[in-house]
């Protein structure tokens, strides 16, 4: 299986380093100058490379004016996870 044409990655091993998981999710409260931080804990994370046949996203098209390219594709399924209680931290502009 080959990476998409013009992928910035040299191989699937390098691409896999960017396939998460991202352990934290954030929500910003600008009025109170606080950030809510929630950690997701996953006990099994093994992305499998897949070949992308076609891709379209109205949202991404609006953001990038069609100047994007597919770098790699992975499928991730059957992942046990849990969310920790959120923490609120203050910030200053």
PDB file of C-alpha atoms in Angstrom:
ATOM      1  CA  UNK A   1       0.000   0.000   0.000  1.00  0.00           C
ATOM      2  CA  UNK A   2       1.360   3.393  -0.967  1.00  0.00           C
ATOM      3  CA  UNK A   3       0.998   6.742   0.749  1.00  0.00           C
ATOM      4  CA  UNK A   4      -1.086   9.335  -1.115  1.00  0.00           C
ATOM      5  CA  UNK A   5       0.668  11.169  -3.920  1.00  0.00           C
ATOM      6  CA  UNK A   6       2.675  14.161  -2.613  1.00  0.00           C
ATOM      7  CA  UNK A   7       2.371  13.028   1.026  1.00  0.00           C
ATOM      8  CA  UNK A   8       4.867  14.861   3.261  1.00  0.00           C
ATOM      9  CA  UNK A   9       5.687  11.531   4.958  1.00  0.00           C
ATOM     10  CA  UNK A  10       8.495   9.274   3.800  1.00  0.00           C
ATOM     11  CA  UNK A  11       6.654   6.080   4.816  1.00  0.00           C
ATOM     12  CA  UNK A  12       3.735   4.698   6.865  1.00  0.00           C
ATOM     13  CA  UNK A  13       5.869   4.428  10.001  1.00  0.00           C
ATOM     14  CA  UNK A  14       6.551   8.161   9.912  1.00  0.00           C
ATOM     15  CA  UNK A  15       2.872   8.947   9.168  1.00  0.00           C
ATOM     16  CA  UNK A  16       1.760   6.786  12.115  1.00  0.00           C
ATOM     17  CA  UNK A  17       3.564   9.127  14.536  1.00  0.00           C
ATOM     18  CA  UNK A  18       0.941  11.758  13.631  1.00  0.00           C
ATOM     19  CA  UNK A  19      -2.108   9.469  13.974  1.00  0.00           C
ATOM     20  CA  UNK A  20      -2.786  10.334  17.629  1.00  0.00           C
ATOM     21  CA  UNK A  21      -4.216   9.781  20.029  1.00  0.00           C
ATOM     22  CA  UNK A  22      -4.439  13.288  21.333  1.00  0.00           C
ATOM     23  CA  UNK A  23      -5.073  12.756  25.035  1.00  0.00           C
ATOM     24  CA  UNK A  24      -6.601  16.143  25.872  1.00  0.00           C
ATOM     25  CA  UNK A  25      -9.570  18.152  24.628  1.00  0.00           C
ATOM     26  CA  UNK A  26     -10.075  21.811  25.501  1.00  0.00           C
ATOM     27  CA  UNK A  27     -12.839  24.377  25.701  1.00  0.00           C
ATOM     28  CA  UNK A  28     -12.054  28.063  26.151  1.00  0.00           C
ATOM     29  CA  UNK A  29     -14.260  30.422  28.162  1.00  0.00           C
ATOM     30  CA  UNK A  30     -13.071  33.876  27.064  1.00  0.00           C
ATOM     31  CA  UNK A  31     -15.548  35.709  29.315  1.00  0.00           C
ATOM     32  CA  UNK A  32     -14.107  34.189  32.505  1.00  0.00           C
ATOM     33  CA  UNK A  33     -10.616  33.700  31.009  1.00  0.00           C
ATOM     34  CA  UNK A  34     -10.615  29.983  31.781  1.00  0.00           C
ATOM     35  CA  UNK A  35      -9.811  26.798  29.936  1.00  0.00           C
ATOM     36  CA  UNK A  36     -11.605  23.533  30.647  1.00  0.00           C
ATOM     37  CA  UNK A  37      -9.252  20.591  30.121  1.00  0.00           C
ATOM     38  CA  UNK A  38     -10.554  17.024  29.814  1.00  0.00           C
ATOM     39  CA  UNK A  39      -8.260  13.998  29.425  1.00  0.00           C
ATOM     40  CA  UNK A  40      -9.345  10.983  27.402  1.00  0.00           C
ATOM     41  CA  UNK A  41      -7.735   7.695  28.410  1.00  0.00           C
ATOM     42  CA  UNK A  42      -7.488   4.956  25.801  1.00  0.00           C
ATOM     43  CA  UNK A  43      -6.281   1.493  26.667  1.00  0.00           C
ATOM     44  CA  UNK A  44      -5.752   0.229  23.092  1.00  0.00           C
ATOM     45  CA  UNK A  45      -4.764   2.432  20.160  1.00  0.00           C
ATOM     46  CA  UNK A  46      -3.575   0.792  16.967  1.00  0.00           C
ATOM     47  CA  UNK A  47      -4.330   2.729  13.765  1.00  0.00           C
ATOM     48  CA  UNK A  48      -4.233   0.625  10.597  1.00  0.00           C
ATOM     49  CA  UNK A  49      -3.168   2.282   7.333  1.00  0.00           C
ATOM     50  CA  UNK A  50      -5.843   2.511   4.646  1.00  0.00           C
ATOM     51  CA  UNK A  51      -5.788   3.635   1.028  1.00  0.00           C
ATOM     52  CA  UNK A  52      -7.866   6.803   0.483  1.00  0.00           C
ATOM     53  CA  UNK A  53      -9.984   6.480  -2.678  1.00  0.00           C
ATOM     54  CA  UNK A  54     -11.758   9.834  -2.539  1.00  0.00           C
ATOM     55  CA  UNK A  55     -12.207  12.661  -0.046  1.00  0.00           C
ATOM     56  CA  UNK A  56     -14.429  15.710   0.152  1.00  0.00           C
ATOM     57  CA  UNK A  57     -15.210  18.121   2.994  1.00  0.00           C
ATOM     58  CA  UNK A  58     -17.188  21.336   2.584  1.00  0.00           C
ATOM     59  CA  UNK A  59     -15.818  22.572   5.918  1.00  0.00           C
ATOM     60  CA  UNK A  60     -12.164  22.051   4.954  1.00  0.00           C
ATOM     61  CA  UNK A  61     -12.809  23.520   1.494  1.00  0.00           C
ATOM     62  CA  UNK A  62     -14.118  26.722   3.125  1.00  0.00           C
ATOM     63  CA  UNK A  63     -11.095  26.969   5.420  1.00  0.00           C
ATOM     64  CA  UNK A  64      -8.406  26.193   2.881  1.00  0.00           C
ATOM     65  CA  UNK A  65      -9.889  27.280  -0.431  1.00  0.00           C
ATOM     66  CA  UNK A  66      -9.152  23.766  -1.789  1.00  0.00           C
ATOM     67  CA  UNK A  67      -5.413  24.051  -1.060  1.00  0.00           C
ATOM     68  CA  UNK A  68      -5.069  20.850   0.952  1.00  0.00           C
ATOM     69  CA  UNK A  69      -3.815  17.369   0.247  1.00  0.00           C
ATOM     70  CA  UNK A  70      -4.272  14.000   1.895  1.00  0.00           C
ATOM     71  CA  UNK A  71      -1.081  13.051   3.774  1.00  0.00           C
ATOM     72  CA  UNK A  72      -2.126   9.582   5.004  1.00  0.00           C
ATOM     73  CA  UNK A  73      -5.151   7.585   6.055  1.00  0.00           C
ATOM     74  CA  UNK A  74      -5.749   5.339   9.048  1.00  0.00           C
ATOM     75  CA  UNK A  75      -8.734   3.498  10.460  1.00  0.00           C
ATOM     76  CA  UNK A  76      -9.197   3.203  14.198  1.00  0.00           C
ATOM     77  CA  UNK A  77     -12.011   1.123  15.686  1.00  0.00           C
ATOM     78  CA  UNK A  78     -13.137  -0.714  18.825  1.00  0.00           C
ATOM     79  CA  UNK A  79     -11.209   1.533  21.216  1.00  0.00           C
ATOM     80  CA  UNK A  80     -12.001   1.269  24.923  1.00  0.00           C
ATOM     81  CA  UNK A  81     -11.774   4.745  26.437  1.00  0.00           C
ATOM     82  CA  UNK A  82     -12.881   6.870  29.347  1.00  0.00           C
ATOM     83  CA  UNK A  83     -12.888  10.580  30.120  1.00  0.00           C
ATOM     84  CA  UNK A  84     -11.383  11.976  33.295  1.00  0.00           C
ATOM     85  CA  UNK A  85     -13.103  14.748  35.224  1.00  0.00           C
ATOM     86  CA  UNK A  86     -12.400  18.129  33.649  1.00  0.00           C
ATOM     87  CA  UNK A  87     -10.086  20.689  35.212  1.00  0.00           C
ATOM     88  CA  UNK A  88     -10.536  24.439  34.950  1.00  0.00           C
ATOM     89  CA  UNK A  89      -7.450  26.606  34.660  1.00  0.00           C
ATOM     90  CA  UNK A  90      -7.297  30.409  34.459  1.00  0.00           C
ATOM     91  CA  UNK A  91      -5.412  32.217  31.733  1.00  0.00           C
ATOM     92  CA  UNK A  92      -4.606  35.834  30.966  1.00  0.00           C
ATOM     93  CA  UNK A  93      -4.612  37.507  27.564  1.00  0.00           C
TER      94      UNK A  93
END
